[in-house]
Amino acid sequence: MENLILDGRVVAGNVKDRLKERVATLVNKGVTPCLATILVGDDPSSETYVRMKGNACEKIGIKSMRIHLPKETTTEELLEKINELNADETVHGILLQHPVPSHIDERKAFEAIDIHKDVDGVTSLGYGQTAFGFGKYPSCTPAAIMEILDYYNIPVEGKHAVVIGRSPILGKPVSALLLNKNATVTTCHSRTTNLADVVKLGDIVVAAVGKPKFIQGNWIKKGAVVLDAGYNKGNIGDVDYDACLENASAITPVPGGVGPVTISMLLKHTVDAAEEMINK
Ligand code: NAP
């Protein structure tokens, strides 16, 4: 069967090209869009993710304000830093890198981010607005999945979308976004029974499980579109790519699928937030 590889690098390149002009317009008006990233502790993967996001900002002219706090930082100290950034008019977006050290109340810290600067879509208010259909900044991976579908003109309306995973940053918001685009959505999780049979119903399958090669090729209906949000150690997705490729009409690879588009969505939301701020 002819199948389409959904190339995240191409989609991300397209998003970034469109942003460059908007960044230039903002700079001409005296405003440099700025994303503040907060990293707490020294987890090497988190350091890499934050560095990648900061570098991606700088490449298109967004200022990257990088805040690195020691692992002993308390919840109160982190809240203080977030409030300082909330009040800083030169900062348009705030990203708190997940996970923070376990002694910190991460949810409380996420909730402290000003909704207007919640470009990573981590607050419960942002999620609620996304679910209601008027959220400005959905979490970046769900936004990336929708951007890929849109770029490749893959129809969503009336399709059965099966999402595996229900985390607040991925499974739940992507289910809401698909529903808002008139898909019929089934959201699966660790207590779903007969998972393979449920996945087989999907015209669109979104894998957001956090388990390498978890989605099997024979779970995929012939002609389904498969989007793999998974990113496991060793650059391995949540989907058994080679096996799923047999049945899928279109599929995202890992790496080079959802990941690069996720970063481009973060940049887009930061530029959106900067424009919003000057138009207030
Ligand atoms: P998470 O918070 O650990 O959530 C995993 C979800 O999978 C949970 O809802 C869990 O169900 C479900 N699950 C676990 N085992 C299952 C099973 N056997 N059958 C069915 N469902 C099962 O993970 P996450 O943060 O959403 O991330 C998911 C994946 O996406 C990871 O690989 C992560 O690295 C990746 N990710 C990628 C990006 C990107 O930019 N590409 C961004 C974020 C995350 P319960 O709710 O019942 O526990």
Short mmCIF file of C-alpha atoms in Angstrom, two decimals, residues 207 209-217 219 228 230 232 235-244:
data_model
loop_
_atom_site.label_atom_id
_atom_site.label_comp_id
_atom_site.label_asym_id
_atom_site.label_seq_id
_atom_site.Cartn_x
_atom_site.Cartn_y
_atom_site.Cartn_z
CA ALA A 207 -0.13 7.30 20.48
CA VAL A 209 1.57 6.29 26.07
CA GLY A 210 5.22 6.67 27.01
CA LYS A 211 6.07 3.03 26.20
CA PRO A 212 8.47 2.18 23.36
CA LYS A 213 6.91 0.42 20.34
CA PHE A 214 3.73 -0.20 22.32
CA ILE A 215 1.22 0.16 19.47
CA GLN A 216 1.34 -2.99 17.35
CA GLY A 217 1.01 -3.17 13.58
CA TRP A 219 -3.90 -3.07 15.87
CA ASP A 228 3.21 8.98 17.28
CA GLY A 230 5.97 9.12 21.99
CA ASN A 232 11.35 7.24 24.62
CA ASN A 235 14.74 8.08 20.05
CA ILE A 236 12.03 5.41 19.99
CA GLY A 237 8.36 6.22 19.57
CA ASP A 238 5.30 4.65 21.19
CA VAL A 239 4.43 2.99 17.89
CA ASP A 240 6.05 -0.07 16.34
CA TYR A 241 6.77 1.98 13.24
CA ASP A 242 7.79 -0.70 10.72
CA ALA A 243 4.84 -2.92 11.59
CA CYS A 244 2.30 -0.05 11.64
#
